[in-house]
PDB file of C-alpha atoms and ligand atoms in Angstrom:
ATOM      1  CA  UNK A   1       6.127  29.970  21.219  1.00 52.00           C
ATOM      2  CA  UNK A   2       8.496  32.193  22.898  1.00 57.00           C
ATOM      3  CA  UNK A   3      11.854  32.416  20.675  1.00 78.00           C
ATOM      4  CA  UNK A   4      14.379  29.573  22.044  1.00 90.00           C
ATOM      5  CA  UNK A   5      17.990  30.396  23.445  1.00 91.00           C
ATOM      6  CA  UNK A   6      21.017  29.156  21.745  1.00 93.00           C
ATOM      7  CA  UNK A   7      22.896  25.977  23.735  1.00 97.00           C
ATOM      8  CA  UNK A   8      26.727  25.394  24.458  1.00 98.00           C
ATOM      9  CA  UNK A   9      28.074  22.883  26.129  1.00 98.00           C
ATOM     10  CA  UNK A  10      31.709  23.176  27.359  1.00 98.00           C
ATOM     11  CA  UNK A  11      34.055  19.771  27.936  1.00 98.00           C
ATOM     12  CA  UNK A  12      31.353  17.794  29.795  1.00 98.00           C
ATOM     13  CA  UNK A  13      32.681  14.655  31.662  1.00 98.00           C
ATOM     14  CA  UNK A  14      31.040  11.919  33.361  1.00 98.00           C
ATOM     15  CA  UNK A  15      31.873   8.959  34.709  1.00 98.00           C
ATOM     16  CA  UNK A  16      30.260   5.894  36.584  1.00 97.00           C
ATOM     17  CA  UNK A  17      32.705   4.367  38.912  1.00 96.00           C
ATOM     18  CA  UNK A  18      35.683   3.767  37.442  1.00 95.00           C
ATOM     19  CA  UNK A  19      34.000   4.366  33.641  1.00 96.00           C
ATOM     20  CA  UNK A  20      34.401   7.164  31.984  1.00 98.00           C
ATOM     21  CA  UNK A  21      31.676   7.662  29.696  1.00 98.00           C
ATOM     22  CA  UNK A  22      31.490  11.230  28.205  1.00 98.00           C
ATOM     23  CA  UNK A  23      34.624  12.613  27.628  1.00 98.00           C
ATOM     24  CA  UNK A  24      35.104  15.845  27.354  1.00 97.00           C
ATOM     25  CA  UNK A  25      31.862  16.552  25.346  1.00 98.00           C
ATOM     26  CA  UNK A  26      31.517  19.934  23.408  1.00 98.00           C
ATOM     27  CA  UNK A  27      28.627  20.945  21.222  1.00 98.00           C
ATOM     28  CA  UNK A  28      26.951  24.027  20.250  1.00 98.00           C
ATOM     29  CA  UNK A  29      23.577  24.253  19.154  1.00 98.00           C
ATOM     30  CA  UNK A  30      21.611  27.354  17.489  1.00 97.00           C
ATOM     31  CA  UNK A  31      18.648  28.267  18.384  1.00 97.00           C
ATOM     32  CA  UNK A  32      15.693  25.584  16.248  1.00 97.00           C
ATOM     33  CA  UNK A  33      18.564  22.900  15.238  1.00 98.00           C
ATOM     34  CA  UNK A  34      17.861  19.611  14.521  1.00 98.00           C
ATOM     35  CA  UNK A  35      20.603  17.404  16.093  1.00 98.00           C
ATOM     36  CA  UNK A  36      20.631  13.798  15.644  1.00 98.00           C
ATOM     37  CA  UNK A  37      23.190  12.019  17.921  1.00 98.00           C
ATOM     38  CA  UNK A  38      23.480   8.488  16.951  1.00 98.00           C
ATOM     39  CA  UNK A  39      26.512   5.607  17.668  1.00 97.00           C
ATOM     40  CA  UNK A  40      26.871   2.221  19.533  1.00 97.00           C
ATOM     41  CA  UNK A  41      25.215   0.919  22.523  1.00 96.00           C
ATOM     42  CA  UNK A  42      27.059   2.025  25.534  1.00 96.00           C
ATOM     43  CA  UNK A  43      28.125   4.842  24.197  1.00 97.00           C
ATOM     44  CA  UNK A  44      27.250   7.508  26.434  1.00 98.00           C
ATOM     45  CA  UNK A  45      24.394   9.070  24.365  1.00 98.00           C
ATOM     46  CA  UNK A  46      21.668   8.526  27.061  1.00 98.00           C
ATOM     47  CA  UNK A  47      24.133   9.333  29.510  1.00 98.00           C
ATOM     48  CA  UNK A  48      24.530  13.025  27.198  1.00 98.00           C
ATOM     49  CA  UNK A  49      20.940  13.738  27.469  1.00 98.00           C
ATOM     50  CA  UNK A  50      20.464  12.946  31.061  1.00 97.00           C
ATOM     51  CA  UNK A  51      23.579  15.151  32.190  1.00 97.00           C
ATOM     52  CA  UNK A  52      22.443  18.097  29.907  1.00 97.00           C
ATOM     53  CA  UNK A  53      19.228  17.414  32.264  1.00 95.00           C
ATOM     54  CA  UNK A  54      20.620  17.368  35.709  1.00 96.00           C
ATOM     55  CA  UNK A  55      19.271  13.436  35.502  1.00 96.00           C
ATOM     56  CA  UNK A  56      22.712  12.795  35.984  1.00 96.00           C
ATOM     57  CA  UNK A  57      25.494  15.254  37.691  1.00 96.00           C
ATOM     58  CA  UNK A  58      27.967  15.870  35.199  1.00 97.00           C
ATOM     59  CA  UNK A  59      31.796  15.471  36.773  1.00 97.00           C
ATOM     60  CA  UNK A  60      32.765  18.960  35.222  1.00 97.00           C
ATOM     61  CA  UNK A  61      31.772  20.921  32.530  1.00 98.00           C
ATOM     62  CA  UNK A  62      29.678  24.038  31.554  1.00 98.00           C
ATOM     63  CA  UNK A  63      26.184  24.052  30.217  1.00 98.00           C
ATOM     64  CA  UNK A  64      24.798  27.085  28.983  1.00 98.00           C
ATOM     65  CA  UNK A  65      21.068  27.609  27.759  1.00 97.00           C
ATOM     66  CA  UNK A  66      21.223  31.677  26.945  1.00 93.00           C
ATOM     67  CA  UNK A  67      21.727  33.790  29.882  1.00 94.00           C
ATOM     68  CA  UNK A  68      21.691  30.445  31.997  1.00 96.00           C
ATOM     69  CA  UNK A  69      25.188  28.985  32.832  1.00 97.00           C
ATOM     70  CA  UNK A  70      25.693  26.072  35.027  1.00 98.00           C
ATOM     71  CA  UNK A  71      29.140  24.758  36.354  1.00 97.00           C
ATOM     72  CA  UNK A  72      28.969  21.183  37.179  1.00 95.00           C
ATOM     73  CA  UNK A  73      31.319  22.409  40.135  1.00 87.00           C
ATOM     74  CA  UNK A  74      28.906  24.759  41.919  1.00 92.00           C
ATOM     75  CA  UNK A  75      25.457  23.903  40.110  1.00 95.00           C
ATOM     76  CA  UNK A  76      23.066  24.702  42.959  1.00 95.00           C
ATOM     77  CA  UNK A  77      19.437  23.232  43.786  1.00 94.00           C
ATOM     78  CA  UNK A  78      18.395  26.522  42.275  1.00 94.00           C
ATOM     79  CA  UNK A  79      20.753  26.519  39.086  1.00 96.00           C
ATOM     80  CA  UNK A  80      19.212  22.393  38.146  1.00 95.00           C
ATOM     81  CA  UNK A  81      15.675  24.021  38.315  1.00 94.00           C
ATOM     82  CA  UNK A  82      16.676  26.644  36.098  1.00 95.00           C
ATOM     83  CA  UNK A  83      17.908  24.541  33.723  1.00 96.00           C
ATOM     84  CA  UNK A  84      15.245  21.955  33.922  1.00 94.00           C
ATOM     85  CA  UNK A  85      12.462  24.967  32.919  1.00 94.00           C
ATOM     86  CA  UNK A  86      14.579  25.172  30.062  1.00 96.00           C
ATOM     87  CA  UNK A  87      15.359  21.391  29.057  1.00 97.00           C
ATOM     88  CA  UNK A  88      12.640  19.168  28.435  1.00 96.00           C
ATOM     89  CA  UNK A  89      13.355  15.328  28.057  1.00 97.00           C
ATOM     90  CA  UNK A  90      11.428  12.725  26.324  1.00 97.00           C
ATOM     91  CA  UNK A  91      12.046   9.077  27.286  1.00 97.00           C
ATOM     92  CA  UNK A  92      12.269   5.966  25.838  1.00 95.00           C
ATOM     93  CA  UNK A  93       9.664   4.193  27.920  1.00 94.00           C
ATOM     94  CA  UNK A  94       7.649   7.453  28.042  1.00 95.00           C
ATOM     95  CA  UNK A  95       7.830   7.360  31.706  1.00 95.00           C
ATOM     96  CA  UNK A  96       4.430   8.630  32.745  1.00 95.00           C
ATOM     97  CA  UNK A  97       2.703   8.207  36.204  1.00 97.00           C
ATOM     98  CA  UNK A  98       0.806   5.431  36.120  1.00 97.00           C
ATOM     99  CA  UNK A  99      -1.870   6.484  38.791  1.00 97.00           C
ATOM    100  CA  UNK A 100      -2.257  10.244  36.840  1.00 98.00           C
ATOM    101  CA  UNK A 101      -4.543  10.816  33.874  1.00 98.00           C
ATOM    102  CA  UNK A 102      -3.272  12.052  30.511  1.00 98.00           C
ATOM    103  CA  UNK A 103      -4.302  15.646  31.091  1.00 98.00           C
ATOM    104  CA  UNK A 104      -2.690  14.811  34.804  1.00 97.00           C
ATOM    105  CA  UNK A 105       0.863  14.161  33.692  1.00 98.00           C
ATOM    106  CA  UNK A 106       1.171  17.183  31.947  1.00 98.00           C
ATOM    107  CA  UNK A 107      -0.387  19.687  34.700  1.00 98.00           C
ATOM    108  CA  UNK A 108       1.447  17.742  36.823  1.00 97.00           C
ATOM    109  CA  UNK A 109       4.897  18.877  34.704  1.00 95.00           C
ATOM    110  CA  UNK A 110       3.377  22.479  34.588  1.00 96.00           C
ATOM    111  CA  UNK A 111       3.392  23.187  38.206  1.00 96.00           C
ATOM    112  CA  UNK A 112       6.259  21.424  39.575  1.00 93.00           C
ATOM    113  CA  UNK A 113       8.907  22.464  36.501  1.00 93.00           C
ATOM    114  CA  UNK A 114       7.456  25.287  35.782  1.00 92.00           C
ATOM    115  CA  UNK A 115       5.076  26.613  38.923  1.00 93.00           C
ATOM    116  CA  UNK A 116       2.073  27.190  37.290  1.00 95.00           C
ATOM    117  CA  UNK A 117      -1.316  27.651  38.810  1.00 96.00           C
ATOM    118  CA  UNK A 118      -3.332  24.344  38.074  1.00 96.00           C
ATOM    119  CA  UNK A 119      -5.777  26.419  36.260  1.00 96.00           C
ATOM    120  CA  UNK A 120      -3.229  27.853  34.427  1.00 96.00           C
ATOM    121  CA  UNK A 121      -1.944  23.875  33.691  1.00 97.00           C
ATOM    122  CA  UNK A 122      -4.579  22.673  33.031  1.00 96.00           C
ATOM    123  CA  UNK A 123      -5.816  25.058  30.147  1.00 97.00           C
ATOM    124  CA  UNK A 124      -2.065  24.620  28.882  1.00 97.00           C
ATOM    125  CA  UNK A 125      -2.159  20.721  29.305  1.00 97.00           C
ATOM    126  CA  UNK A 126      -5.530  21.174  27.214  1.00 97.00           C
ATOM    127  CA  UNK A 127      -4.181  23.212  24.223  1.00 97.00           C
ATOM    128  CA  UNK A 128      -1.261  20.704  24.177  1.00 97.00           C
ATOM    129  CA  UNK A 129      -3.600  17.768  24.086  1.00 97.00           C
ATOM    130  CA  UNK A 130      -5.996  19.037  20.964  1.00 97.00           C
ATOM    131  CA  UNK A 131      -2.606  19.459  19.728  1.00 95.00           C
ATOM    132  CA  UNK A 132      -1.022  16.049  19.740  1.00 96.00           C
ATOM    133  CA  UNK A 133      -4.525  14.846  18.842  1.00 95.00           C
ATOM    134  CA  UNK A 134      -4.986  13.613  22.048  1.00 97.00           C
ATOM    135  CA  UNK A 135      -8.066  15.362  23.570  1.00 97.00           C
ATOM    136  CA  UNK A 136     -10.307  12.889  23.722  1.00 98.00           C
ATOM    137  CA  UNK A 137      -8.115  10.763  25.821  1.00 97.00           C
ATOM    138  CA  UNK A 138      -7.210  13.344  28.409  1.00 97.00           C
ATOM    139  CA  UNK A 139      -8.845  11.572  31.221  1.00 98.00           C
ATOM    140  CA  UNK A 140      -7.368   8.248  30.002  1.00 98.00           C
ATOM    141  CA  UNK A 141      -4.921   6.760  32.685  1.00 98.00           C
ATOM    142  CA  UNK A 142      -1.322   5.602  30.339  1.00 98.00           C
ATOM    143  CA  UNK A 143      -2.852   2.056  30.910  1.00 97.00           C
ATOM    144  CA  UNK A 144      -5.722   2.348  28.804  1.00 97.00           C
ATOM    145  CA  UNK A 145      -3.424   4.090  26.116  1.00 97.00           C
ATOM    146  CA  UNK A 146      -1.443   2.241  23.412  1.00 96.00           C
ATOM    147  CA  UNK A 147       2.462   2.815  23.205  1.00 96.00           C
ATOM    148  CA  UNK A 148       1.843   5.570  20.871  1.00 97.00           C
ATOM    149  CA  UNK A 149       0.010   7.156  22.409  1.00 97.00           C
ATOM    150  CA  UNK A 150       1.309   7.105  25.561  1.00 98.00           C
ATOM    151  CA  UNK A 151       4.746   8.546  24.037  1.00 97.00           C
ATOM    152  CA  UNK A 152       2.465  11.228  22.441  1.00 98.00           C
ATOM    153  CA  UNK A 153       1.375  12.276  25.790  1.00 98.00           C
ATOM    154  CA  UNK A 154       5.385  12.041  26.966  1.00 98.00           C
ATOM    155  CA  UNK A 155       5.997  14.466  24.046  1.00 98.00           C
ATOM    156  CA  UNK A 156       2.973  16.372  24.712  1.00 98.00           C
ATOM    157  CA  UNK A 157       4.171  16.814  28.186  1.00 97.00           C
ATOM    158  CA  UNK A 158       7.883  17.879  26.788  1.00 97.00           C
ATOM    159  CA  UNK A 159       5.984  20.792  24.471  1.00 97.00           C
ATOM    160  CA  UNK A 160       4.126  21.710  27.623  1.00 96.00           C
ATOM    161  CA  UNK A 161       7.297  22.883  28.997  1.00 95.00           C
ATOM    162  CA  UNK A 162       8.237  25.267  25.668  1.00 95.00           C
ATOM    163  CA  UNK A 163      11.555  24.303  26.665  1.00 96.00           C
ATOM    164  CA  UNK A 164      14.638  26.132  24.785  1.00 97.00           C
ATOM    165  CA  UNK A 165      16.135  22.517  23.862  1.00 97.00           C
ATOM    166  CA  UNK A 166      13.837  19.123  23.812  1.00 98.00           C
ATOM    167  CA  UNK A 167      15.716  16.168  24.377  1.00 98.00           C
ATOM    168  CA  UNK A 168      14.600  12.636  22.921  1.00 98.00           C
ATOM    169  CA  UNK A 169      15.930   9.580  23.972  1.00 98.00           C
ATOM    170  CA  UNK A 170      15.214   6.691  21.620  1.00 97.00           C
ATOM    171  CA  UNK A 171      11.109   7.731  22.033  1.00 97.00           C
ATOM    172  CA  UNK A 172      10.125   5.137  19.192  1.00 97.00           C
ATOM    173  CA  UNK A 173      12.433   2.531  20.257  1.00 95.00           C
ATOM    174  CA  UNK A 174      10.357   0.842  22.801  1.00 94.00           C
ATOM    175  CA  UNK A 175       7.406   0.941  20.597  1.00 94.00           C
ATOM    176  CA  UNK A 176       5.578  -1.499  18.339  1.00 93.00           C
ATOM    177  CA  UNK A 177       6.241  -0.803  15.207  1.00 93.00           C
ATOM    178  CA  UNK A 178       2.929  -0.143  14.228  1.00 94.00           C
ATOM    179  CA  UNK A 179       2.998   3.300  16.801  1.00 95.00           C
ATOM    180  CA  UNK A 180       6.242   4.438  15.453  1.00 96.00           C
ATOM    181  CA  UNK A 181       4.759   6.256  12.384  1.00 96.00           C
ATOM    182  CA  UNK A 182       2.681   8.690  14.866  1.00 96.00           C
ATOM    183  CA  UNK A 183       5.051   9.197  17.122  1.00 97.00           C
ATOM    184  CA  UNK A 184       7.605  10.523  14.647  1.00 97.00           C
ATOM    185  CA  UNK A 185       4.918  12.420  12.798  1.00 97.00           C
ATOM    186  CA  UNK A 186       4.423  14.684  16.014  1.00 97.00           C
ATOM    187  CA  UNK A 187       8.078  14.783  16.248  1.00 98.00           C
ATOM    188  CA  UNK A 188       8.287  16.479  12.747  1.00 97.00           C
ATOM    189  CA  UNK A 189       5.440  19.029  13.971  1.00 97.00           C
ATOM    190  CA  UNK A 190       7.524  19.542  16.917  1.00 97.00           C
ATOM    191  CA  UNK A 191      10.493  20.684  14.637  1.00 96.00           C
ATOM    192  CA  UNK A 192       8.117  22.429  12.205  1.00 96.00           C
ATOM    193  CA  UNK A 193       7.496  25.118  15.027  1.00 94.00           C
ATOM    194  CA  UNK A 194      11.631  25.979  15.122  1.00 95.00           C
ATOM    195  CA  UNK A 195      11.987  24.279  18.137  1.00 97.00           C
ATOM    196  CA  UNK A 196      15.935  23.394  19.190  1.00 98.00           C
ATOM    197  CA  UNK A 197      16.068  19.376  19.239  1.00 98.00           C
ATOM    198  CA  UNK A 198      18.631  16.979  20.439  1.00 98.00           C
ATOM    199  CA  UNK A 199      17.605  13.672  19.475  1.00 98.00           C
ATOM    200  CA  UNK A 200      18.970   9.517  20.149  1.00 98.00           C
ATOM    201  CA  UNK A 201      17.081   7.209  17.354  1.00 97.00           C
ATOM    202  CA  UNK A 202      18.164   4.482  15.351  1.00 93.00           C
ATOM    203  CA  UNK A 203      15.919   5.665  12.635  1.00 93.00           C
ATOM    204  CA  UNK A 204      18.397   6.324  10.260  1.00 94.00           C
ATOM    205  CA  UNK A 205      15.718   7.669   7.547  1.00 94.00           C
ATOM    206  CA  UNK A 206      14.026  10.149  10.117  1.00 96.00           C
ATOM    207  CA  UNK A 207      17.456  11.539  11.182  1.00 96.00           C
ATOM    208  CA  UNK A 208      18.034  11.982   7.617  1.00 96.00           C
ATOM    209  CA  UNK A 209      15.223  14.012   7.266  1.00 96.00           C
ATOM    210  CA  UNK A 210      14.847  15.639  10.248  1.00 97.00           C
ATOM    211  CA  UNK A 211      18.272  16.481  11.027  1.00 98.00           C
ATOM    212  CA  UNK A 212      20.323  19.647  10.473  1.00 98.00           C
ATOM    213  CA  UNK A 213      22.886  17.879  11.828  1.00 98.00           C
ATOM    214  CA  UNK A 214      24.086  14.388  12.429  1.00 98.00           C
ATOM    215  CA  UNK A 215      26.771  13.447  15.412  1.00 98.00           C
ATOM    216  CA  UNK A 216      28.083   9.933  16.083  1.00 98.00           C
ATOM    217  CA  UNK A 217      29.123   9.064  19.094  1.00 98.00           C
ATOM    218  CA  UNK A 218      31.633   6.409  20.102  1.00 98.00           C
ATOM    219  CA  UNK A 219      32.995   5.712  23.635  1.00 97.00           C
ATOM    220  CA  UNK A 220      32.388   8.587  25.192  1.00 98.00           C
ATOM    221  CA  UNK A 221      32.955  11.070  22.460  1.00 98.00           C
ATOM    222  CA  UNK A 222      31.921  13.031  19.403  1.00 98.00           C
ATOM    223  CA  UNK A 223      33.680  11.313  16.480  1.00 98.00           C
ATOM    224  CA  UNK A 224      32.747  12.912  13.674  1.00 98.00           C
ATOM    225  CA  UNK A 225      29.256  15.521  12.632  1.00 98.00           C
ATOM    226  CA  UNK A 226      28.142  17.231   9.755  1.00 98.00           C
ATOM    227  CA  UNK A 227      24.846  17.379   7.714  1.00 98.00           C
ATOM    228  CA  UNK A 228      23.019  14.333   7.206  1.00 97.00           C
ATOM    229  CA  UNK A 229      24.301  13.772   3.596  1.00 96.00           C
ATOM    230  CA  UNK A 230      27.902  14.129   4.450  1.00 97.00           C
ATOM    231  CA  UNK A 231      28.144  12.220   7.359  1.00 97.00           C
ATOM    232  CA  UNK A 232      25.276   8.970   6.284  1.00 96.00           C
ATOM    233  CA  UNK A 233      27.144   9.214   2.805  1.00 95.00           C
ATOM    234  CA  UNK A 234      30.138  10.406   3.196  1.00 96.00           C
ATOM    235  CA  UNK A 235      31.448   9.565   6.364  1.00 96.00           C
ATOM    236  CA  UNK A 236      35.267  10.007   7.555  1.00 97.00           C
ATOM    237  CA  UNK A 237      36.250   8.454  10.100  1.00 97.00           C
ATOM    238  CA  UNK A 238      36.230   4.315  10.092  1.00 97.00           C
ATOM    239  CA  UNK A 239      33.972   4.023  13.539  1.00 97.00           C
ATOM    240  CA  UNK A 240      31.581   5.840  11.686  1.00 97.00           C
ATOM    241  CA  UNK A 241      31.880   3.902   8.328  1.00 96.00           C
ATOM    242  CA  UNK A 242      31.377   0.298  10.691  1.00 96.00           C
ATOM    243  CA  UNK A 243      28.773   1.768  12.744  1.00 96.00           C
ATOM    244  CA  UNK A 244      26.886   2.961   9.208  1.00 95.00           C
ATOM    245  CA  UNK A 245      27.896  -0.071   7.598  1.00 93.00           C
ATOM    246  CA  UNK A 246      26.392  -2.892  10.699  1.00 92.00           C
ATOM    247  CA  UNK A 247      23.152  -0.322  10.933  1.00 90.00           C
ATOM    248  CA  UNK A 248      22.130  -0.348   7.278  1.00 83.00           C
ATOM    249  CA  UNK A 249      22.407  -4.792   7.592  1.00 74.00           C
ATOM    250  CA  UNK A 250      19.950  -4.304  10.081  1.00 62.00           C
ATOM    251  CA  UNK A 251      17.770  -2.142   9.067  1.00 52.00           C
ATOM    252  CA  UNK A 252      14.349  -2.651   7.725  1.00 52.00           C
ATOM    253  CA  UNK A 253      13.300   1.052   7.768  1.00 49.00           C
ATOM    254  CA  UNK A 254       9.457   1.318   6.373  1.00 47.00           C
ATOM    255  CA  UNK A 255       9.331   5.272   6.645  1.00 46.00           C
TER     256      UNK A 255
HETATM  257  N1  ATP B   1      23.506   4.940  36.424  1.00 76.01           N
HETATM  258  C1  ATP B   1      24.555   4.257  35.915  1.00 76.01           C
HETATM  259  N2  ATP B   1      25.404   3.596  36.722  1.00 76.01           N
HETATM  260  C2  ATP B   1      26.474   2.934  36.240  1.00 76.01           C
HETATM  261  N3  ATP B   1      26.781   2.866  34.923  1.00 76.01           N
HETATM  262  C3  ATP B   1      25.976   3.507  34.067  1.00 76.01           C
HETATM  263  C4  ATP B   1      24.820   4.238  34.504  1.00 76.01           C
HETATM  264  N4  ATP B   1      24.209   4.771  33.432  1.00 76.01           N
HETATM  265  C5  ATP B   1      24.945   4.397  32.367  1.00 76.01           C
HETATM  266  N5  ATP B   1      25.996   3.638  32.736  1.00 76.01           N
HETATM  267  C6  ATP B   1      27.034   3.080  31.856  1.00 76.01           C
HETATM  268  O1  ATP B   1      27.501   4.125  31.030  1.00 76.01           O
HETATM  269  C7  ATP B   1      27.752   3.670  29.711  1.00 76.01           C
HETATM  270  C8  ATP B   1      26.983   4.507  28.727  1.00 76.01           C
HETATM  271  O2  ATP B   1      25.592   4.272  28.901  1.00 76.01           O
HETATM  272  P1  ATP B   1      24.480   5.035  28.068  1.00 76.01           P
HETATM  273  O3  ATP B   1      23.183   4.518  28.562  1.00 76.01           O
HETATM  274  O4  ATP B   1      24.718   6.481  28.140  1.00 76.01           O
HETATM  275  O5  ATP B   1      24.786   4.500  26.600  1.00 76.01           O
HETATM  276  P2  ATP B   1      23.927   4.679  25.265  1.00 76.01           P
HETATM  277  O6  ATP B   1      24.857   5.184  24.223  1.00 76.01           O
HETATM  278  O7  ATP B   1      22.708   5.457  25.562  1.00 76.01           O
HETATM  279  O8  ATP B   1      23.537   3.166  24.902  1.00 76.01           O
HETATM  280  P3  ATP B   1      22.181   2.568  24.235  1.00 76.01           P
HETATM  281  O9  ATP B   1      22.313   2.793  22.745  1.00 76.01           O
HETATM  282  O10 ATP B   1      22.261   1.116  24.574  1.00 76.01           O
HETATM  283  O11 ATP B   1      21.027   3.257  24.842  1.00 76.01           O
HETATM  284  C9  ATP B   1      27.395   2.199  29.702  1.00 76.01           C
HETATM  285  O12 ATP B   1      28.567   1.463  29.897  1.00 76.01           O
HETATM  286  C10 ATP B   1      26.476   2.066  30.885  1.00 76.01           C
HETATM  287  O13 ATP B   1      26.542   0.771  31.412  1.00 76.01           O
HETATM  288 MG1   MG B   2      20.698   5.045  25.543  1.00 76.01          MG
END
C-alpha cells in the first residue's frame, strides 16, 4: 500500500431545500487516523460522507486529499474523478450490482474509478478477495451471499481502490447481528494496514477501540471530539452527554 495523503476539509455546507444540514464543517485528518463520527439521526453524518464523495455537491467548501484541492464552487467533472480515485465509500446496504459476480463488482470499481485494464482488475479484485477471505465466492452473484458477506465484498471493493481516506457509512447496521462480528473484524485489518478511516457506526465498543478519534455530530455540526476515552467518558458538552446517555439504554453491545 502506497503511503496515504493527509485530508482537510474547509467550512463545508450543504443544504437540501430549505435545510441546512452541514454547517460549516471543518476537520483535519492525518494520514492512517481512525475517525469515528457518531450523533443523532438526521444529523448530517451520511450527508458528511457522501459530500466528501462528490455523492452529494457540497454548497461551498474546500476538500483537500494531498496535492488534490476541490472548491465546491468550480469542482469540475475532472476534479470529482480525482477525488473519487482517492475516496472510497462503503455503504450501509453494501450496494453491490446485483446482476455482477463478486470478483465482478470489484473489477468493475477498478476500471471505471480507477481505469485499469480488466486484466489488471481482475488479478487486483483476486488478491483483494483471498484477502477478505472471500475467494471461494468470487463467482458468487451478492444473492447467493449472506449480509456479511456481501458487505465484505463492499469493503473488499473499497480496499480495491487503496484510496487515501475510506469512508464507512453504518456498514454493520443493516446486518443481522450474527454477520456483524466479520464485518468489523475486516474493518480492524483494514485499519491494521495504516489506512486513513472516517467511519458512521453505532457500535459504541468498536469506535472505542478502533478510534483515534471520536466526533459527535449534532444538527449539522461538530459538537465536540477528542480521543475515545475523553469524549465516551468524559464528555463536555450536554448534546453529547444525552446522546451518550440514550445510546448506552439501548445498547446491547456483544463485542
Ligand atoms: N437527498 C436528500 N434530499 C433531501 N433531504 C435529504 C437528502 N439526504 C438527506 N436529507 C436530509 O438531511 C438530513 C441529514 O440526513 P443524513 O442522512 O445525513 O443524517 P444522518 O446523520 O446520516 O442520519 P442517520 O443516523 O439516520 O443515518 C435529514 O434531515 C435528511 O432528511
Ligand atoms: Mg446516515
Amino acid at each position: 500500500m502506497t503511503s496515504k495523503a493527509a485530508i482537510s476539509i474547509k467550512g463545508l455546507n450543504k443544504s437540501f431545500g430549505d435545510t441546512s444540514v452541514l454547517k460549516d464543517i471543518s476537520l483535519d485528518i492525518a494520514p492512517g487516523e481512525r475517525v469515528v463520527v457518531i450523533g443523532p439521526s438526521g444529523t448530517g453524518k451520511s450527508t458528511l460522507l457522501r459530500c466528501l464523495n462528490y455523492l452529494d455537491r457540497p454548497d461551498s467548501g474546500t476538500i483537500r486529499v494531498g496535492d488534490l484541492t476541490v472548491e465546491s464552487a468550480k469542482a469540475s467533472r475532472s476534479d470529482i474523478l480525482a477525488l473519487r480515485r482517492r475516496t472510497s465509500f462503503v455503504f450501509q446496504n453494501y450496494a453491490l450490482f446485483a446482476n455482477k459476480t463478486a470478483r465482478e463488482n470489484i473489477t468493475q470499481a477498478l476500471i471505471t474509478v480507477k481505469g485499469q485494464s480488466k486484466q489488471g482488475a481482475a488479478t487486483r479484485a483476486d488478491e483483494i478477495l483471498r484477502e477478505t477471505g472471500l475467494i471461494d465466492k468470487a463467482d458468487s452473484y451478492p444473492a447467493a451471499l449472506s449480509g456479511g458477506q456481501q458487505q465484505r465484498v463492499g469493503i473488499g471493493r473499497a480496499m480495491a481502490l487503496d484510496a487515501d481516506l475510506m469512508l464507512f457509512d453504518e456498514p454493520t447496521s443493516a446486518l443481522d447481528p450474527e454477520w456483524v462480528g466479520e464485518v468489523l473484524d475486516l474493518m480492524r485489518r483494514v485499519a491494521e494496514k495504516h489506512q486513513t478511516m472516517l467511519i458512521v457506526t453505532h457500535e459504541m465498543q468498536f469506535a472505542r477501540e478502533i478510534a483515534d478519534r471520536i466526533i459527535f455530530m449534532s444538527d449539522g455540526q461538530i459538537v465536540e471530539q477528542g480521543p475515545p476515552e475523553q469524549l465516551l467518558e468524559n464528555p463536555q458538552d450536554p448534546r453529547t452527554k444525552a446522546f451518550l446517555w440514550r445510546v448506552s439504554k439501548v445498547a446491547v453491545d456483544p463485542y
